[in-house]
């Protein structure tokens, strides 16, 4: 979901939070794996939140030190990259380049007349972000209806596929990781996949074709589905299992696969709504979990919709800290594939805090892609 506030607005926020001589108000200032500033600007002191995160909060003095900037924890979950990076940063950072998903609404219905072809302008944008911002991953949303020209099938429309593939190939040509994201909210024209809507076999057929096409591309990431919601999570996890099995059986055995939960795959609700516990059951055909990464989203406005300009929370205490603890206890990892906010001071502050926390917990958070509008000024949900 999320309001399209423009690439410049979200990217300025996304790149913030880097180490300065002294930590700004409410910025990170310590924690395991943290390598940035450990003192705060005047009027703020570095306070320990937990072993992995210390924050500059209002207090006497200027520049109190925060402890815990030392060694990085490790985990052996086998779910991609199990050790934290020494620089206190996630392995992947980037942005969504929307367009081929335009016209899609949360019912899983898409107006194909709203599509914005990104095969040229989107690649130019990605090149800019790689060269100027050093981004190394892009999420490439696309509607199921667009790929099949309106049918709930795995038979792809050759003309539409050619345009989307040019977009994907342009991404790959930059040497970056590229997430193929089916942006249908676990639905097709209002009905839930495997729960009254298209049969699991139809969804599996779609992913079988896509995985077969891209199985030799090591930097392709398979994003099973954007933001499932209002469904039976145990049944949905079984659908996801079928997709994972199908992707691996094409020969695409090394690429990451992003596993989404319900409630729009909210990071705050991922444990409580059963998404995490149910998706823990999803395995590769060999019984292992290599490359199986949990897909989470979290916006910073009042209702987590990404539709309000102002931001109200940095999502640490209510979402990312509890999820980090759960991930460590289960020796797993997650990827934040949507986040963002408006081009206002409140969002700049809290999203920087959020990304600082994610960077300092890079043993369990692999990376993030912020949401943005793509190469058009049209809006999409």
PDB file of C-alpha atoms in Angstrom, residues 28-30 58 67 96 100 108 111 128 134 148 163 214 220 229 246 256 293 302 311 327 335 347 350-351 362 376:
ATOM      1  CA  UNK A  28      20.632   5.932  17.109  1.00  0.00           C
ATOM      2  CA  UNK A  29      23.801   6.311  19.160  1.00  0.00           C
ATOM      3  CA  UNK A  30      24.776   2.780  20.184  1.00  0.00           C
ATOM      4  CA  UNK A  58      16.176  14.804  25.638  1.00  0.00           C
ATOM      5  CA  UNK A  67      27.351   1.717  25.078  1.00  0.00           C
ATOM      6  CA  UNK A  96      10.064   0.214  -5.285  1.00  0.00           C
ATOM      7  CA  UNK A 100       3.169  -2.130 -13.909  1.00  0.00           C
ATOM      8  CA  UNK A 108      -6.955  -7.627  -6.270  1.00  0.00           C
ATOM      9  CA  UNK A 111      -7.599  -1.454 -14.326  1.00  0.00           C
ATOM     10  CA  UNK A 128      20.343   7.170 -11.109  1.00  0.00           C
ATOM     11  CA  UNK A 134      24.494   3.349  -4.160  1.00  0.00           C
ATOM     12  CA  UNK A 148      -1.906 -12.505 -18.307  1.00  0.00           C
ATOM     13  CA  UNK A 163       7.530  -4.967 -21.559  1.00  0.00           C
ATOM     14  CA  UNK A 214      14.416 -16.283 -14.393  1.00  0.00           C
ATOM     15  CA  UNK A 220      16.349 -12.221  -9.022  1.00  0.00           C
ATOM     16  CA  UNK A 229      -5.128  -9.524   3.974  1.00  0.00           C
ATOM     17  CA  UNK A 246       7.155 -24.978  -7.555  1.00  0.00           C
ATOM     18  CA  UNK A 256      15.715 -15.602  -2.185  1.00  0.00           C
ATOM     19  CA  UNK A 293      12.929 -14.760   3.978  1.00  0.00           C
ATOM     20  CA  UNK A 302      -1.332   6.786  12.257  1.00  0.00           C
ATOM     21  CA  UNK A 311       4.157  10.282  10.551  1.00  0.00           C
ATOM     22  CA  UNK A 327      13.396 -13.760  14.434  1.00  0.00           C
ATOM     23  CA  UNK A 335      13.068  -8.096   4.549  1.00  0.00           C
ATOM     24  CA  UNK A 347       8.493  11.500   8.726  1.00  0.00           C
ATOM     25  CA  UNK A 350      10.864   8.746  12.681  1.00  0.00           C
ATOM     26  CA  UNK A 351      11.833   6.933   9.479  1.00  0.00           C
ATOM     27  CA  UNK A 362      21.170  -6.500  10.340  1.00  0.00           C
ATOM     28  CA  UNK A 376       4.647   8.669 -13.261  1.00  0.00           C
TER      29      UNK A 376
END
